JSON list of C-alpha atoms in Angstrom, two decimals:
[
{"chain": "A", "resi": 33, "resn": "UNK", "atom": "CA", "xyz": [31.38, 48.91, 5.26]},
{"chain": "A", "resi": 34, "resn": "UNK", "atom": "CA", "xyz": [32.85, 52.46, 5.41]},
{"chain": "A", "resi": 35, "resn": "UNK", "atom": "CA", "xyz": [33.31, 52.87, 8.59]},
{"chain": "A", "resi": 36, "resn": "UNK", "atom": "CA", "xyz": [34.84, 49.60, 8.83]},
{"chain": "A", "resi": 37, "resn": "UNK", "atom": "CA", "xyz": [37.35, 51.25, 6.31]},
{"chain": "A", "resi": 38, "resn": "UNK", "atom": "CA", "xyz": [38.32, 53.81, 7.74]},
{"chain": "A", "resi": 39, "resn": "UNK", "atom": "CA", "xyz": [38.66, 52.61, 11.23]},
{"chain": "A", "resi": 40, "resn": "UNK", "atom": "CA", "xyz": [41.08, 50.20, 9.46]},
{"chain": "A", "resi": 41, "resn": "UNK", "atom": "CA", "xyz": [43.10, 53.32, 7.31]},
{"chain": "A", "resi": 42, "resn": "UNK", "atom": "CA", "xyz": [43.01, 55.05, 11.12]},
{"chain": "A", "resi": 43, "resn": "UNK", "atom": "CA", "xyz": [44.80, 52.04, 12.63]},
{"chain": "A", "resi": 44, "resn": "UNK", "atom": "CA", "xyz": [47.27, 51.60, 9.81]},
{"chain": "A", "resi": 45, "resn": "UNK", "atom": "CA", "xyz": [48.13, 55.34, 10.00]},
{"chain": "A", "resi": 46, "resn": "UNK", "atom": "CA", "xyz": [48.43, 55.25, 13.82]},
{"chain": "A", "resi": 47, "resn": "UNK", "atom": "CA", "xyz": [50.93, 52.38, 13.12]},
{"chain": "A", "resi": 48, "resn": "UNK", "atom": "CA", "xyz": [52.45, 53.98, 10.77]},
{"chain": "A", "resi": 49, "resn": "UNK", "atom": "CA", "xyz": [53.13, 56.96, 12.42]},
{"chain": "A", "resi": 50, "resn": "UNK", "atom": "CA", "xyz": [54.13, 55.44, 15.67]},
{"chain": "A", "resi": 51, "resn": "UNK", "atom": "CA", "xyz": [57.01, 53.38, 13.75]},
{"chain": "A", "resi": 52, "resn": "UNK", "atom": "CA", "xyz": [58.02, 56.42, 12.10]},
{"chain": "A", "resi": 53, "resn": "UNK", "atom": "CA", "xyz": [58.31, 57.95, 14.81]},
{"chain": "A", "resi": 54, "resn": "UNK", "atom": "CA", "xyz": [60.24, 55.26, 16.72]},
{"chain": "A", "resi": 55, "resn": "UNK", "atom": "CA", "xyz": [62.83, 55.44, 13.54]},
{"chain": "A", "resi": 56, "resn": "UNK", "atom": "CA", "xyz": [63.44, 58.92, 13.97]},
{"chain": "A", "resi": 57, "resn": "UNK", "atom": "CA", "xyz": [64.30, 58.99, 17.66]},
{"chain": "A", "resi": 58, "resn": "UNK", "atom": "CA", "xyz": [66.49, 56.22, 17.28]},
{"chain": "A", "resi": 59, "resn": "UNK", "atom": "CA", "xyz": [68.50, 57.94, 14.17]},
{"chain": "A", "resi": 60, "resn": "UNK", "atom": "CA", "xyz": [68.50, 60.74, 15.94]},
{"chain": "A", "resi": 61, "resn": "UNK", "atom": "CA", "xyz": [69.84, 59.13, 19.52]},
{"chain": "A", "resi": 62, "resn": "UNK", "atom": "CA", "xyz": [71.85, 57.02, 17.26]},
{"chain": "A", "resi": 63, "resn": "UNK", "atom": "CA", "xyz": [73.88, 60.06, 16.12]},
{"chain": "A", "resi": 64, "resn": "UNK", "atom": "CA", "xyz": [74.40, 61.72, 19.55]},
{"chain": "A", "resi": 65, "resn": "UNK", "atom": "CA", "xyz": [75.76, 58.98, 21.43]},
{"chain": "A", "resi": 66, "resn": "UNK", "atom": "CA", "xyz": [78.37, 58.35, 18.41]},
{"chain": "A", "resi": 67, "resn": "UNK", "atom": "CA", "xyz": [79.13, 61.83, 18.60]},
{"chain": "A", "resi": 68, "resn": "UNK", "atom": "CA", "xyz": [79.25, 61.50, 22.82]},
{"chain": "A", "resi": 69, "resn": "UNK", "atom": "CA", "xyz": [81.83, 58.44, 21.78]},
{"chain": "A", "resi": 70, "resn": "UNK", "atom": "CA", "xyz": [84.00, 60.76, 19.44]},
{"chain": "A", "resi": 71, "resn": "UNK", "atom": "CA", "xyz": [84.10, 63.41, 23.07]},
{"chain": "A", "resi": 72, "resn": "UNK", "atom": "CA", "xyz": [84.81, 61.09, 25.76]},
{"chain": "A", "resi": 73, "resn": "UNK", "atom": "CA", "xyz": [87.54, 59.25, 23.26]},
{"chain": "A", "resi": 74, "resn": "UNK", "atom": "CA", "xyz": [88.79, 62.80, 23.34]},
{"chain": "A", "resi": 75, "resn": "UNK", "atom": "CA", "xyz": [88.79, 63.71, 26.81]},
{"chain": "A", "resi": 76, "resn": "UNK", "atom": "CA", "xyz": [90.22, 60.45, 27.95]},
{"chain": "A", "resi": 77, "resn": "UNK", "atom": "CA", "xyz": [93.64, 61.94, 25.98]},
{"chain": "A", "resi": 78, "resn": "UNK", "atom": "CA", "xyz": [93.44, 64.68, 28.33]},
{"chain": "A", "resi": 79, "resn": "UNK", "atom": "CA", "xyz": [93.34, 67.66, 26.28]},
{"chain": "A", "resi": 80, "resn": "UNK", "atom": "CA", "xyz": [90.54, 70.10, 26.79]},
{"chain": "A", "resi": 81, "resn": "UNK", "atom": "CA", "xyz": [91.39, 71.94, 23.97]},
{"chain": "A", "resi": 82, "resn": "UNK", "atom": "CA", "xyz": [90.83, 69.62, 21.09]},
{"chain": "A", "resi": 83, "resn": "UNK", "atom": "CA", "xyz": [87.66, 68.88, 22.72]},
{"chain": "A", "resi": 84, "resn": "UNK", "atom": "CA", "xyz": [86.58, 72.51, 22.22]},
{"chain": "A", "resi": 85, "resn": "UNK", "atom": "CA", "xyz": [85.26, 71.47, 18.31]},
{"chain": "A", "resi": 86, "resn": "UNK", "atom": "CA", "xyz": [83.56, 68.16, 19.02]},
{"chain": "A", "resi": 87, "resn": "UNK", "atom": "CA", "xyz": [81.65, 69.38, 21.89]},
{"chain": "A", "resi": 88, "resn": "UNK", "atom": "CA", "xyz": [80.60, 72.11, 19.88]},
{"chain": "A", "resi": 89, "resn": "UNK", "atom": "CA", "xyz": [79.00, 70.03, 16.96]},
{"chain": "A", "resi": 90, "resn": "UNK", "atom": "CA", "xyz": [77.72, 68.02, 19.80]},
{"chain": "A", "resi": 91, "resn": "UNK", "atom": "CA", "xyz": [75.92, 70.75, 21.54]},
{"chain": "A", "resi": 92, "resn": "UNK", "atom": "CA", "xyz": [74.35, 72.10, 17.76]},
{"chain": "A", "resi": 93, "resn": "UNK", "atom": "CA", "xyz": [73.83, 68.14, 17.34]},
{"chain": "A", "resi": 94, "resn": "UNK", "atom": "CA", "xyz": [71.75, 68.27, 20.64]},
{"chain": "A", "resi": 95, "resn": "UNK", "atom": "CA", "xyz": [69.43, 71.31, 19.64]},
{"chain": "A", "resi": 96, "resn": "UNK", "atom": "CA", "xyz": [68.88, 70.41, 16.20]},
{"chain": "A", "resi": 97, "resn": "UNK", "atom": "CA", "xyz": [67.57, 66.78, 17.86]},
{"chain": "A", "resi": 98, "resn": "UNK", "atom": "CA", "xyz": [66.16, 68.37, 20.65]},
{"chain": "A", "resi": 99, "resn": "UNK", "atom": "CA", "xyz": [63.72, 70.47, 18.08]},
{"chain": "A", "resi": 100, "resn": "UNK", "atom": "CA", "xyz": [62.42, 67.25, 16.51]},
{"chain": "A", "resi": 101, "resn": "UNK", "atom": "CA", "xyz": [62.42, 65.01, 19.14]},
{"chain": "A", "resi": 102, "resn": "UNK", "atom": "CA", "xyz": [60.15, 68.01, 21.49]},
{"chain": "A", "resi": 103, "resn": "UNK", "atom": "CA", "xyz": [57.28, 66.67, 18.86]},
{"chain": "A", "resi": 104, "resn": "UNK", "atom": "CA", "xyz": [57.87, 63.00, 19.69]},
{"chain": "A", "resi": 105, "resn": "UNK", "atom": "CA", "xyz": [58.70, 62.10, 23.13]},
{"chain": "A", "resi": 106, "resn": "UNK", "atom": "CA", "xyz": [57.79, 63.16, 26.57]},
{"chain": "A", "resi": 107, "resn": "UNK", "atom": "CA", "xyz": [59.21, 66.57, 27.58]},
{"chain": "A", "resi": 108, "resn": "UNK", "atom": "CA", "xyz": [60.58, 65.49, 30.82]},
{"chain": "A", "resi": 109, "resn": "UNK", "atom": "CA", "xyz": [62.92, 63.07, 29.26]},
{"chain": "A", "resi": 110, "resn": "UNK", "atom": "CA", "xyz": [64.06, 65.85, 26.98]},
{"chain": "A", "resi": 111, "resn": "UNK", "atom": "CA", "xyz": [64.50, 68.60, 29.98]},
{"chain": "A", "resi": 112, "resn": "UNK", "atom": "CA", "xyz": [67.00, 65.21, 31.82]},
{"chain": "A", "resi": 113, "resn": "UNK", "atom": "CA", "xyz": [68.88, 65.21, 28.81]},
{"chain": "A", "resi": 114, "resn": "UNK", "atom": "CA", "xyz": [69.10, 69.10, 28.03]},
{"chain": "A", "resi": 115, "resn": "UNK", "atom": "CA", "xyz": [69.88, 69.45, 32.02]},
{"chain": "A", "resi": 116, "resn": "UNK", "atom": "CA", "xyz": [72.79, 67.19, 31.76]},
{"chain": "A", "resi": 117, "resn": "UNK", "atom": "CA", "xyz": [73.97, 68.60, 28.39]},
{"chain": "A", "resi": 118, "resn": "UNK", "atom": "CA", "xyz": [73.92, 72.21, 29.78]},
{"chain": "A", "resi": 119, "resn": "UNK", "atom": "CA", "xyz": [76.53, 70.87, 33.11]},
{"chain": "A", "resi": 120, "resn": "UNK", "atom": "CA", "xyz": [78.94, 70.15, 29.87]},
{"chain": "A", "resi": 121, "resn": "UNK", "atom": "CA", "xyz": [79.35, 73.20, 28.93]},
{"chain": "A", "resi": 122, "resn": "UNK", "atom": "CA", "xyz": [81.46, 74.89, 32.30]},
{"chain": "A", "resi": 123, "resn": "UNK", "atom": "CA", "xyz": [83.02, 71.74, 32.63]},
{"chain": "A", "resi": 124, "resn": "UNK", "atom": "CA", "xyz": [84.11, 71.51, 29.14]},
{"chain": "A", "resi": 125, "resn": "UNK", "atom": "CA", "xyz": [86.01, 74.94, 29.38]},
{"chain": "A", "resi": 126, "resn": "UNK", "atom": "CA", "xyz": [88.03, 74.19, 32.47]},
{"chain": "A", "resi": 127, "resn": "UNK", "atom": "CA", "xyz": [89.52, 71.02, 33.84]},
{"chain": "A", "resi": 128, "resn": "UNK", "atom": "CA", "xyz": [87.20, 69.61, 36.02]},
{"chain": "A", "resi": 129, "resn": "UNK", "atom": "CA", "xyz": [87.16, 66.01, 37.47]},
{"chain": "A", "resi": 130, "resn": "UNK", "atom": "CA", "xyz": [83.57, 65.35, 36.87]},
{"chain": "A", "resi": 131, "resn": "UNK", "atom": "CA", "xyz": [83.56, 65.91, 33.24]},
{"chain": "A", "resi": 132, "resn": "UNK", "atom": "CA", "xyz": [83.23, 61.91, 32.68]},
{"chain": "A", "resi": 133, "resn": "UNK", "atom": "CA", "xyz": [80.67, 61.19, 34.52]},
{"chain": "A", "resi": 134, "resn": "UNK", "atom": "CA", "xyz": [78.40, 63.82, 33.36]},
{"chain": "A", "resi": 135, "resn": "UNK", "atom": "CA", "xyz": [79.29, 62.20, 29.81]},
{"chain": "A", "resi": 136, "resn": "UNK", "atom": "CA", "xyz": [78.71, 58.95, 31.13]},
{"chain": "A", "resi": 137, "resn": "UNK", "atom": "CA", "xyz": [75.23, 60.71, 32.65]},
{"chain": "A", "resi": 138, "resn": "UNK", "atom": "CA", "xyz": [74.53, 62.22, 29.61]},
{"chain": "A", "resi": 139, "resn": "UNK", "atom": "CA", "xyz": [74.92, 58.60, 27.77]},
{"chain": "A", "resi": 140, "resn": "UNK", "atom": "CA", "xyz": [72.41, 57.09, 30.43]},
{"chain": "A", "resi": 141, "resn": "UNK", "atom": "CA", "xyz": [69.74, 59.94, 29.63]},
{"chain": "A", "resi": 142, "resn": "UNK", "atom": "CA", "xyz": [70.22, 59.48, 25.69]},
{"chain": "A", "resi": 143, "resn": "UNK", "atom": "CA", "xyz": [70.25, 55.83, 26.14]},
{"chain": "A", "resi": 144, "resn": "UNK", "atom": "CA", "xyz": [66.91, 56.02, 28.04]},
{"chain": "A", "resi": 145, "resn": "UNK", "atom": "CA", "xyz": [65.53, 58.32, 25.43]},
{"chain": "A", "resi": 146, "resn": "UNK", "atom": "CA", "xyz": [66.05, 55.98, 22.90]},
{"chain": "A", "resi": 147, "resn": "UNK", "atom": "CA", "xyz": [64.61, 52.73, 24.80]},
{"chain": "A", "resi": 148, "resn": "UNK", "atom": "CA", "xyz": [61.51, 54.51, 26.19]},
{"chain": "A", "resi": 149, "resn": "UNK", "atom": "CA", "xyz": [60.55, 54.34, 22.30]},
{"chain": "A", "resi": 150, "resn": "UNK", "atom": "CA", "xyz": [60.80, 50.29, 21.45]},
{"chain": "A", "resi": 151, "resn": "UNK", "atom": "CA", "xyz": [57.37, 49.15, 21.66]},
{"chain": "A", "resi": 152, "resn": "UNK", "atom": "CA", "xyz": [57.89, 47.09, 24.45]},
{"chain": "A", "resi": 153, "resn": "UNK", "atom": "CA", "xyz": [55.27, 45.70, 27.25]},
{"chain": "A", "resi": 154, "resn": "UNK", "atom": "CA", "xyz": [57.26, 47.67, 30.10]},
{"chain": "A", "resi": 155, "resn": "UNK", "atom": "CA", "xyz": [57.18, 50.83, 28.01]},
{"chain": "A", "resi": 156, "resn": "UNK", "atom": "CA", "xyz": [53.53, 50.57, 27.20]},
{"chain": "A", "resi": 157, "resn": "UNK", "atom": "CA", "xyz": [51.87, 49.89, 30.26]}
]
């Protein structure tokens, strides 16, 4: 009867953990693409400059997440994210045409991020 208890306290741990887990990376995604919304609301004005403080706090945003999420979820979804993120910052500084849709590439990756957690058949098998 033991064992049977603590396979059960195993399970609801696992389960535990795994929904914690699920809540974190969605905060945390949650967070960068409102911050990615604040950016691209500011580049669509045109000027670079202002953007110079939001992208900023995004960028410390993205390393602060990228430290907790590196415990959580699959490294190579982390390195598409950080790879896009890291294109931002040249592009940022000068006015370049692409700067948009490496935004709107960084929103795919984060937005992937955050679905490859749901606890859905696709994502499990």
């Amino acid at each position: 009867m033991k064992r049977v208890k603590l396979g059960i306290a195993i399970l609801l741990l696992l389960v535990l953990l795994s929904i914690g887990t699920m809540l974190t990376v969605q905060h945390q995604t949650k967070a960068l693409l409102e911050q990615l919304d604040n950016l691209e609301s500011i580049v669509d004005t045109g000027d670079l400059e202002a953007a110079e403080a939001p992208f900023t706090e995004f960028t410390a945003q993205w390393e602060q997440t990228e430290r907790i999420l590196n415990f959580m979820v699959w490294r190579d979804r982390i390195v598409s994210v950080d790879e896009t993120i890291s294109h931002l910052d040249p592009m940022c500084s000068s006015d370049c045409d692409e700067l948009k849709s490496e935004l709107q590439e960084a929103r795919m990756w984060i937005q992937r991020l955050r679905q490859g957690e749901f606890p859905l058949l696709r994502n499990i098998f």
